[in-house]
CSV table of C-alpha atoms in Angstrom, one decimal:
chain,number,residue,atom,x,y,z
A,1,MET,CA,-12.9,6.5,-5.9
A,2,LEU,CA,-9.8,8.5,-5.6
A,3,PRO,CA,-8.7,9.4,-2.3
A,4,ARG,CA,-8.6,12.6,-1.3
A,5,LEU,CA,-5.4,13.8,-2.0
A,6,LEU,CA,-2.9,16.3,0.0
A,7,TYR,CA,0.4,17.1,-1.7
A,8,ILE,CA,3.1,18.6,1.2
A,9,GLY,CA,6.1,19.3,-1.4
A,10,ASP,CA,9.3,21.9,-2.2
A,11,VAL,CA,8.1,21.9,-5.3
A,12,PRO,CA,5.0,24.6,-7.0
A,13,ILE,CA,2.5,22.2,-9.3
A,14,GLU,CA,2.6,24.7,-12.6
A,15,ALA,CA,2.1,23.5,-15.9
A,16,SER,CA,6.1,24.5,-16.0
A,17,TYR,CA,8.6,22.4,-16.3
A,18,HIS,CA,11.1,19.1,-14.8
A,19,GLY,CA,8.9,18.2,-11.4
A,20,SER,CA,6.8,20.6,-11.6
A,21,ALA,CA,5.1,19.9,-15.1
A,22,LEU,CA,5.3,16.0,-13.9
A,23,LEU,CA,3.0,17.5,-10.8
A,24,PHE,CA,0.6,19.4,-12.5
A,25,ARG,CA,0.0,16.7,-15.4
A,26,LEU,CA,-0.2,14.2,-13.1
A,27,LEU,CA,-2.9,16.0,-10.7
A,28,GLN,CA,-4.0,17.9,-14.1
A,29,ARG,CA,-8.0,15.9,-13.6
A,30,TYR,CA,-7.9,14.8,-10.1
A,31,PRO,CA,-11.1,15.8,-8.3
A,32,ALA,CA,-10.2,19.7,-6.7
A,33,ASP,CA,-13.1,18.5,-3.9
A,34,ARG,CA,-10.5,15.3,-3.2
A,35,LEU,CA,-7.8,17.8,-3.1
A,36,LEU,CA,-5.4,19.7,-0.7
A,37,ILE,CA,-1.7,21.1,-2.0
A,38,LEU,CA,0.4,22.6,0.9
A,39,GLU,CA,3.7,23.5,-1.1
A,40,GLY,CA,6.7,25.1,0.4
A,41,ASN,CA,7.3,28.6,0.6
A,42,LEU,CA,10.9,28.1,0.1
A,43,VAL,CA,10.7,27.7,-4.0
A,44,PRO,CA,7.7,30.5,-5.4
A,45,PRO,CA,5.7,29.3,-8.1
A,46,LYS,CA,7.0,30.9,-11.5
A,47,THR,CA,3.5,30.7,-13.3
A,48,THR,CA,-0.1,31.4,-13.2
A,49,ARG,CA,0.1,28.2,-14.8
A,50,ARG,CA,-1.8,26.1,-11.7
A,51,LEU,CA,-4.2,23.8,-11.0
A,52,PRO,CA,-7.8,25.7,-10.5
A,53,GLN,CA,-10.2,25.2,-7.8
A,54,VAL,CA,-8.1,23.5,-6.0
A,55,ARG,CA,-7.1,25.4,-3.1
A,56,HIS,CA,-3.6,25.8,-2.4
A,57,ALA,CA,-2.3,27.2,1.1
A,58,ALA,CA,2.3,28.1,1.5
A,59,LEU,CA,3.1,25.9,4.3
A,60,HIS,CA,6.0,28.3,6.6
A,61,GLN,CA,10.0,26.6,6.8
A,62,GLY,CA,12.2,29.5,6.0
A,63,SER,CA,14.7,32.0,4.5
A,64,ARG,CA,14.6,32.0,0.8
A,65,ARG,CA,17.8,34.7,1.5
A,66,LEU,CA,19.5,32.7,4.0
A,67,LEU,CA,19.1,29.7,1.9
A,68,ASP,CA,20.5,32.0,-0.8
A,69,SER,CA,23.9,33.1,0.5
A,70,ARG,CA,27.1,31.8,2.0
A,71,LEU,CA,25.2,30.2,4.9
A,72,HIS,CA,23.3,28.4,3.5
A,73,ASP,CA,24.7,24.1,4.8
A,74,GLY,CA,24.5,25.5,7.5
A,75,TYR,CA,21.3,26.9,6.8
A,76,SER,CA,20.5,24.4,5.1
A,77,TRP,CA,21.6,21.9,7.3
A,78,TRP,CA,19.2,23.3,10.0
A,79,LEU,CA,16.1,23.3,7.3
A,80,THR,CA,17.0,19.4,7.1
A,81,LYS,CA,17.1,18.7,11.1
A,82,ARG,CA,13.4,20.5,11.9
A,83,ALA,CA,11.8,19.3,8.5
A,84,GLY,CA,9.9,17.4,10.5
A,85,SER,CA,8.7,19.8,13.4
A,86,ARG,CA,5.8,20.7,11.4
A,87,LEU,CA,3.0,18.6,12.5
A,88,LYS,CA,1.4,21.4,14.0
A,89,GLN,CA,0.7,23.7,11.1
A,90,VAL,CA,0.4,21.0,9.3
A,91,ALA,CA,-2.7,20.6,11.1
A,92,ASN,CA,-4.2,23.9,11.1
A,93,LEU,CA,-3.1,23.9,7.3
A,94,LEU,CA,-5.2,21.5,6.4
A,95,ASP,CA,-8.7,22.9,7.5
A,96,GLY,CA,-11.0,19.9,7.4
A,97,PHE,CA,-9.3,18.4,4.6
A,98,SER,CA,-9.5,14.9,5.9
A,99,PRO,CA,-6.3,13.0,3.6
A,100,GLU,CA,-7.2,9.5,3.2
A,101,ALA,CA,-3.0,9.7,1.2
A,102,ILE,CA,0.0,11.9,0.8
A,103,LEU,CA,1.9,12.8,-1.7
A,104,THR,CA,5.5,14.4,-1.8
A,105,VAL,CA,8.4,14.8,-4.2
A,106,GLY,CA,12.0,14.0,-3.4
A,107,HIS,CA,13.7,16.7,-3.5
A,108,GLY,CA,14.5,20.2,-0.8
A,109,TYR,CA,12.8,19.6,3.0
A,110,SER,CA,8.8,19.5,2.6
A,111,TRP,CA,9.4,15.3,2.2
A,112,ILE,CA,10.3,14.7,5.1
A,113,THR,CA,7.6,17.4,6.1
A,114,ALA,CA,5.2,14.7,5.1
A,115,ALA,CA,6.6,11.1,5.8
A,116,ARG,CA,5.7,12.9,9.5
A,117,ALA,CA,2.9,13.3,8.3
A,118,ALA,CA,1.8,9.8,6.8
A,119,LEU,CA,2.8,8.4,9.6
A,120,ALA,CA,0.8,10.5,12.2
A,121,LEU,CA,-2.4,11.0,9.8
A,122,ASN,CA,-2.0,6.9,9.2
A,123,VAL,CA,-2.3,7.7,5.7
A,124,PRO,CA,0.0,5.5,2.9
A,125,LEU,CA,2.9,8.7,2.1
A,126,HIS,CA,3.4,7.6,-2.6
A,127,LEU,CA,6.9,9.3,-3.1
A,128,VAL,CA,7.9,10.6,-7.0
A,129,ILE,CA,11.7,10.9,-7.1
A,130,HIS,CA,12.8,12.9,-10.4
A,131,ASP,CA,16.2,12.6,-9.4
A,132,ASP,CA,18.9,12.3,-6.6
A,133,TRP,CA,19.1,14.6,-4.1
A,134,PRO,CA,20.8,12.6,-1.8
A,135,ARG,CA,23.0,13.5,-4.4
A,136,VAL,CA,22.5,17.3,-4.8
A,137,VAL,CA,22.8,18.8,-1.6
A,138,ALA,CA,26.5,19.5,-0.9
A,139,PRO,CA,28.8,17.2,0.8
A,140,SER,CA,28.5,18.2,3.9
A,141,LEU,CA,24.8,17.3,4.1
A,142,ARG,CA,24.7,14.1,2.6
A,143,ASP,CA,25.4,11.2,4.9
A,144,LEU,CA,22.6,13.1,7.3
A,145,VAL,CA,20.4,13.8,4.0
A,146,ASP,CA,20.9,10.1,2.4
A,147,HIS,CA,20.0,8.7,6.5
A,148,GLN,CA,15.9,10.2,6.0
A,149,PHE,CA,16.2,9.5,2.5
A,150,GLY,CA,16.6,5.5,2.8
A,151,ALA,CA,14.2,6.3,6.0
A,152,VAL,CA,11.0,7.2,4.0
A,153,TYR,CA,12.4,6.0,0.8
A,154,ARG,CA,11.5,2.8,2.7
A,155,GLN,CA,8.5,4.2,4.8
A,156,ALA,CA,6.4,5.0,1.4
A,157,ALA,CA,4.3,3.5,0.1
A,158,THR,CA,4.8,3.6,-3.3
A,159,ARG,CA,8.0,5.2,-4.8
A,160,LEU,CA,7.0,6.5,-8.7
A,161,CYS,CA,11.1,6.6,-10.0
A,162,THR,CA,10.8,9.7,-13.3
A,163,SER,CA,13.5,6.7,-14.7
A,164,PRO,CA,14.6,2.7,-14.4
A,165,PHE,CA,17.7,3.4,-14.2
A,166,MET,CA,16.8,5.5,-11.1
A,167,ALA,CA,14.9,2.7,-9.7
A,168,ASP,CA,17.7,-0.3,-9.9
A,169,ASP,CA,20.0,2.1,-8.6
A,170,TYR,CA,17.8,3.0,-5.8
A,171,PHE,CA,16.9,-0.7,-4.8
A,172,GLY,CA,20.5,-1.4,-4.8
A,173,ARG,CA,20.7,1.5,-2.3
A,174,TYR,CA,17.6,0.8,0.0
A,175,GLN,CA,16.6,-2.0,-0.3
A,176,ALA,CA,12.9,-1.1,-1.8
A,177,ARG,CA,11.5,-1.2,-5.1
A,178,GLY,CA,10.7,1.8,-7.2
A,179,THR,CA,7.5,2.1,-10.1
A,180,VAL,CA,8.9,3.2,-13.3
A,181,LEU,CA,7.1,6.6,-14.0
A,182,LEU,CA,8.4,8.1,-16.9
A,183,PRO,CA,7.7,12.5,-17.8
A,184,TYR,CA,4.8,12.5,-19.5
A,185,ARG,CA,3.5,14.6,-22.7
A,186,ALA,CA,0.1,17.1,-21.3
A,187,VAL,CA,-3.5,15.6,-21.5
A,188,ASP,CA,-4.7,18.1,-23.7
A,189,GLY,CA,-0.7,19.1,-25.6
A,190,PRO,CA,-1.2,20.9,-28.9
A,191,ALA,CA,-0.7,17.0,-32.0
A,192,PHE,CA,1.7,17.9,-34.5
A,193,SER,CA,1.5,15.2,-37.9
A,194,GLY,CA,4.4,14.5,-39.3
A,195,VAL,CA,8.2,15.9,-39.0
A,196,ALA,CA,8.1,19.5,-39.5
A,197,ASP,CA,8.0,21.1,-42.5
A,198,ARG,CA,11.3,23.2,-42.4
A,199,LEU,CA,13.1,19.9,-42.3
A,200,ARG,CA,12.4,19.6,-46.2
A,201,HIS,CA,14.1,22.3,-46.8
A,202,ALA,CA,18.3,23.5,-46.9
A,203,ASN,CA,18.8,26.3,-44.0
A,204,PRO,CA,21.9,27.3,-44.8
A,205,ALA,CA,21.5,28.9,-41.3
A,206,PRO,CA,20.4,25.9,-38.8
A,207,VAL,CA,19.2,26.8,-36.0
A,208,PHE,CA,19.4,24.4,-33.2
A,209,ALA,CA,17.1,24.5,-29.8
A,210,PHE,CA,17.6,24.1,-26.4
A,211,ALA,CA,14.4,23.5,-23.5
A,212,GLY,CA,14.7,24.0,-20.0
A,213,THR,CA,17.4,24.8,-17.0
A,214,ILE,CA,20.5,25.3,-16.9
A,215,ASN,CA,21.4,24.7,-13.4
A,216,SER,CA,25.3,23.2,-13.5
A,217,PRO,CA,28.2,23.7,-14.6
A,218,GLY,CA,28.7,20.7,-16.8
A,219,TYR,CA,24.8,22.0,-18.9
A,220,ALA,CA,26.6,25.7,-19.3
A,221,ARG,CA,29.5,24.1,-20.8
A,222,LEU,CA,28.3,21.7,-23.2
A,223,LEU,CA,25.6,25.0,-24.4
A,224,ARG,CA,28.7,26.8,-25.2
A,225,GLN,CA,30.7,24.3,-26.9
A,226,LEU,CA,27.3,23.9,-29.6
A,227,ALA,CA,26.7,27.8,-29.6
A,228,THR,CA,30.5,27.3,-31.2
A,229,ALA,CA,29.8,24.1,-33.0
A,230,ILE,CA,27.2,26.0,-34.8
A,231,ALA,CA,29.1,29.5,-35.9
A,232,GLU,CA,31.4,27.8,-38.0
A,233,HIS,CA,27.7,27.0,-39.4
A,234,ARG,CA,26.3,30.2,-39.8
A,235,GLY,CA,23.7,28.2,-37.3
A,236,GLU,CA,22.1,30.4,-33.6
A,237,LEU,CA,21.6,28.6,-30.7
A,238,LEU,CA,17.8,29.1,-29.2
A,239,LEU,CA,17.7,29.2,-25.0
A,240,PHE,CA,14.3,28.1,-23.8
A,241,GLY,CA,13.4,28.5,-20.8
A,242,PRO,CA,13.9,30.5,-16.6
A,243,ILE,CA,17.0,32.1,-17.9
A,244,ASP,CA,17.3,35.3,-18.7
A,245,ALA,CA,20.9,37.9,-20.1
A,246,THR,CA,22.3,38.3,-16.8
A,247,ALA,CA,22.2,34.5,-15.4
A,248,ALA,CA,23.4,34.0,-19.3
A,249,ALA,CA,26.3,36.0,-19.5
A,250,ALA,CA,27.2,34.3,-15.7
A,251,ALA,CA,27.2,31.3,-17.5
A,252,GLY,CA,29.6,32.4,-20.2
A,253,LEU,CA,26.4,32.3,-23.0
A,254,ALA,CA,26.3,35.5,-23.9
A,255,LEU,CA,27.4,34.9,-27.3
A,256,PRO,CA,26.8,36.4,-30.2
A,257,ASN,CA,25.1,33.1,-31.6
A,258,ILE,CA,22.3,32.5,-28.5
A,259,ARG,CA,19.2,34.0,-28.0
A,260,LEU,CA,17.1,33.7,-25.4
A,261,GLY,CA,13.4,32.6,-25.8
A,262,GLY,CA,12.3,32.9,-22.4
A,263,LEU,CA,10.3,30.5,-20.3
A,264,LEU,CA,7.4,28.9,-21.7
A,265,SER,CA,4.5,26.9,-21.5
A,266,SER,CA,4.1,23.4,-22.7
A,267,ASP,CA,1.8,24.2,-25.9
A,268,GLU,CA,4.2,27.7,-26.4
A,269,LEU,CA,7.8,25.8,-26.7
A,270,LEU,CA,6.0,23.4,-28.4
A,271,LEU,CA,4.9,25.8,-31.3
A,272,ARG,CA,7.8,27.5,-30.9
A,273,LEU,CA,10.3,25.0,-31.4
A,274,ARG,CA,8.6,23.6,-34.4
A,275,SER,CA,8.5,27.0,-36.7
A,276,ASP,CA,11.7,28.3,-35.0
A,277,ALA,CA,14.8,24.7,-34.7
A,278,ASP,CA,16.1,22.3,-36.8
A,279,VAL,CA,17.9,21.0,-34.6
A,280,LEU,CA,16.8,19.9,-30.3
A,281,PHE,CA,19.8,19.3,-27.5
A,282,VAL,CA,20.1,17.4,-24.8
A,283,PRO,CA,23.0,18.0,-23.1
A,284,MET,CA,24.0,15.3,-20.0
A,285,SER,CA,26.9,17.3,-17.6
A,286,PHE,CA,30.3,15.0,-17.8
A,287,ASP,CA,31.4,16.7,-14.7
A,288,PRO,CA,32.0,14.4,-12.6
A,289,ALA,CA,29.8,15.4,-9.3
A,290,ASP,CA,27.3,15.4,-11.5
A,291,ALA,CA,27.9,11.7,-12.4
A,292,ALA,CA,24.7,10.4,-10.2
A,293,ASN,CA,22.5,12.2,-12.0
A,294,MET,CA,22.7,11.9,-15.2
A,295,ARG,CA,22.6,8.3,-14.1
A,296,MET,CA,19.5,8.3,-13.2
A,297,GLY,CA,18.0,11.6,-13.6
A,298,PHE,CA,15.8,11.1,-16.3
A,299,PRO,CA,15.4,14.5,-18.7
A,300,SER,CA,11.8,14.7,-19.0
A,301,LYS,CA,13.1,17.6,-22.1
A,302,LEU,CA,12.5,14.2,-24.1
A,303,THR,CA,8.8,14.2,-23.7
A,304,GLU,CA,7.7,17.6,-25.7
A,305,TYR,CA,11.2,16.9,-27.6
A,306,THR,CA,9.9,14.2,-29.2
A,307,ALA,CA,6.1,15.6,-29.8
A,308,VAL,CA,7.6,17.9,-32.3
A,309,GLY,CA,8.8,16.1,-35.0
A,310,LEU,CA,12.8,17.1,-35.3
A,311,PRO,CA,15.9,15.7,-35.0
A,312,LEU,CA,17.7,15.1,-31.7
A,313,LEU,CA,21.0,15.5,-30.4
A,314,ILE,CA,22.7,14.2,-27.6
A,315,CYS,CA,25.6,14.8,-25.8
A,316,GLY,CA,26.3,12.8,-22.5
A,317,PRO,CA,28.6,10.4,-20.5
A,318,PRO,CA,27.7,7.0,-21.7
A,319,ASP,CA,25.8,5.8,-18.3
A,320,CYS,CA,23.1,9.2,-18.0
A,321,SER,CA,20.0,8.1,-18.7
A,322,ALA,CA,19.3,9.9,-22.7
A,323,VAL,CA,21.7,8.2,-23.7
A,324,ARG,CA,21.0,4.8,-22.5
A,325,TRP,CA,17.6,5.4,-23.1
A,326,ALA,CA,18.4,6.4,-26.5
A,327,LEU,CA,20.5,3.5,-27.2
A,328,ASP,CA,17.9,0.7,-26.7
A,329,HIS,CA,16.5,3.1,-29.5
A,330,PRO,CA,18.3,2.8,-32.4
A,331,GLY,CA,18.0,5.8,-34.4
A,332,VAL,CA,16.1,7.8,-32.0
A,333,GLY,CA,19.2,11.3,-31.6
A,334,GLU,CA,22.5,11.8,-33.3
A,335,VAL,CA,24.2,10.6,-30.4
A,336,VAL,CA,27.4,12.0,-28.9
A,337,THR,CA,29.0,10.5,-25.5
A,338,ALA,CA,32.8,11.8,-26.2
A,339,ASP,CA,33.6,15.3,-23.8
A,340,HIS,CA,35.6,16.8,-26.4
A,341,GLU,CA,34.5,19.9,-29.0
A,342,SER,CA,35.5,17.7,-32.1
A,343,ALA,CA,33.2,15.0,-31.2
A,344,LEU,CA,30.2,17.0,-30.9
A,345,ALA,CA,31.0,19.5,-33.4
A,346,GLY,CA,30.9,16.1,-36.1
A,347,ALA,CA,26.9,15.5,-34.7
A,348,VAL,CA,26.3,19.3,-36.0
A,349,THR,CA,27.9,19.2,-39.2
A,350,ARG,CA,25.8,15.7,-40.0
A,351,LEU,CA,23.2,17.6,-38.8
A,352,SER,CA,23.5,19.9,-40.4
A,353,THR,CA,24.6,19.2,-43.9
A,354,ASP,CA,22.5,15.8,-44.4
A,355,ALA,CA,18.4,17.0,-45.0
A,356,ALA,CA,17.5,12.6,-44.9
A,357,HIS,CA,19.6,12.4,-41.5
A,358,ARG,CA,17.4,14.9,-39.8
A,359,ILE,CA,13.8,13.4,-41.2
A,360,ALA,CA,15.2,9.9,-40.7
A,361,LEU,CA,16.3,11.2,-36.6
A,362,ALA,CA,13.4,12.8,-35.8
A,363,GLU,CA,11.0,10.3,-38.0
A,364,ARG,CA,12.2,7.6,-35.4
A,365,ALA,CA,12.2,10.4,-32.0
A,366,GLN,CA,8.4,11.0,-32.9
A,367,ALA,CA,7.3,7.3,-32.9
A,368,ILE,CA,9.3,6.5,-29.7
A,369,GLY,CA,8.3,9.1,-28.1
A,370,ALA,CA,4.5,8.7,-29.0
A,371,ARG,CA,4.9,5.4,-27.3
A,372,ASP,CA,7.2,6.1,-24.3
A,373,PHE,CA,5.2,9.0,-23.2
A,374,ALA,CA,1.7,8.5,-23.4
A,375,PRO,CA,-0.3,9.8,-20.5
A,376,GLY,CA,-2.2,7.8,-20.1
A,377,THR,CA,-0.1,5.2,-19.4
A,378,ALA,CA,1.6,7.9,-16.8
A,379,GLN,CA,-2.1,8.0,-15.0
A,380,ALA,CA,-3.7,4.7,-15.2
A,381,ILE,CA,0.0,3.9,-13.1
A,382,PHE,CA,-0.7,6.9,-10.7
A,383,HIS,CA,-4.3,6.1,-10.1
A,384,HIS,CA,-3.4,2.1,-9.5
A,385,ALA,CA,-1.1,3.3,-6.6
A,386,LEU,CA,-3.3,5.6,-5.1
A,387,GLN,CA,-6.5,2.7,-5.1
A,388,SER,CA,-4.2,0.1,-4.3
A,389,THR,CA,-3.1,1.5,-1.1
A,390,ARG,CA,-5.7,3.2,0.7
A,391,ALA,CA,-6.1,3.4,4.3
């Protein structure tokens, strides 16, 4: 029997991307009467693709407008300091629900609330970590957040890290072992047999695709470099995700051969990638400010990418998680570890002109992805964590 589970977090549980998609898939088949979701109000859901029949409530934290203003650092400090004082609000939102375990994600502020609630209710805390939050926050906040995060990481009954590199780093930093829970595919997602048909035909104008968020200048720079390299082959870069024309222009991505595909559901995205793209791009920022997150955070887009039957182009520092995963599985993708345009241009040329190379990479990626990102494995890890630590 799975425990009555209370989620308290700032990552909306929805079928969209990154941590939201991971949580949605973890809870997609959880008994609705044994689950209550309390989401912070600072990050509203971006889609209506939510868990049906499950009770949701909003945990009021503060103002998104202030968080997005020039007062961000000071207001973020205040939100961090106040996060542990919301237990009365949590108690009111329970409305008769008696949790036997609490689930949270180490992002934003509500993981602190969740940890305090777990202590107050004397139930186990299960912590999911998909990015290195103590290194994501503003430099002025890092000591405060790292101290609190370390305490919560050690408090947690289970620590579910989305890459083995994160689990290793956190063991060295916080002296507590984590369990690896790689991002994984949807249980009910479309399945494809073999590589995409378009790989077997000559294409004088190749289409490269990227799906995800562009959340740092380092990502935007690599996408601009890719668009420039593709232009030499009359190619096009297709961007899927929560970026509109205004944001693209601000990131320097309003280029003639860049097309915006919008934010799609996972199923829609897979179908569009297979029908419209020739190569899938996995950028990992070279910017020093992003180094820790690139090293530890595993790109969840690989779960979808490897299902499609297309070749991967992975570009990032030698120690980033995507490159290390690719090097552990030779032939899974074209890998670029040098931070200069000529290296990326050479990879684009190989992928644009060699059909046999594209097919071999696509076949290898599909085989490794089916093994590494199988939903059954991840569900078993998650359910074992919940059942083995019941209060």
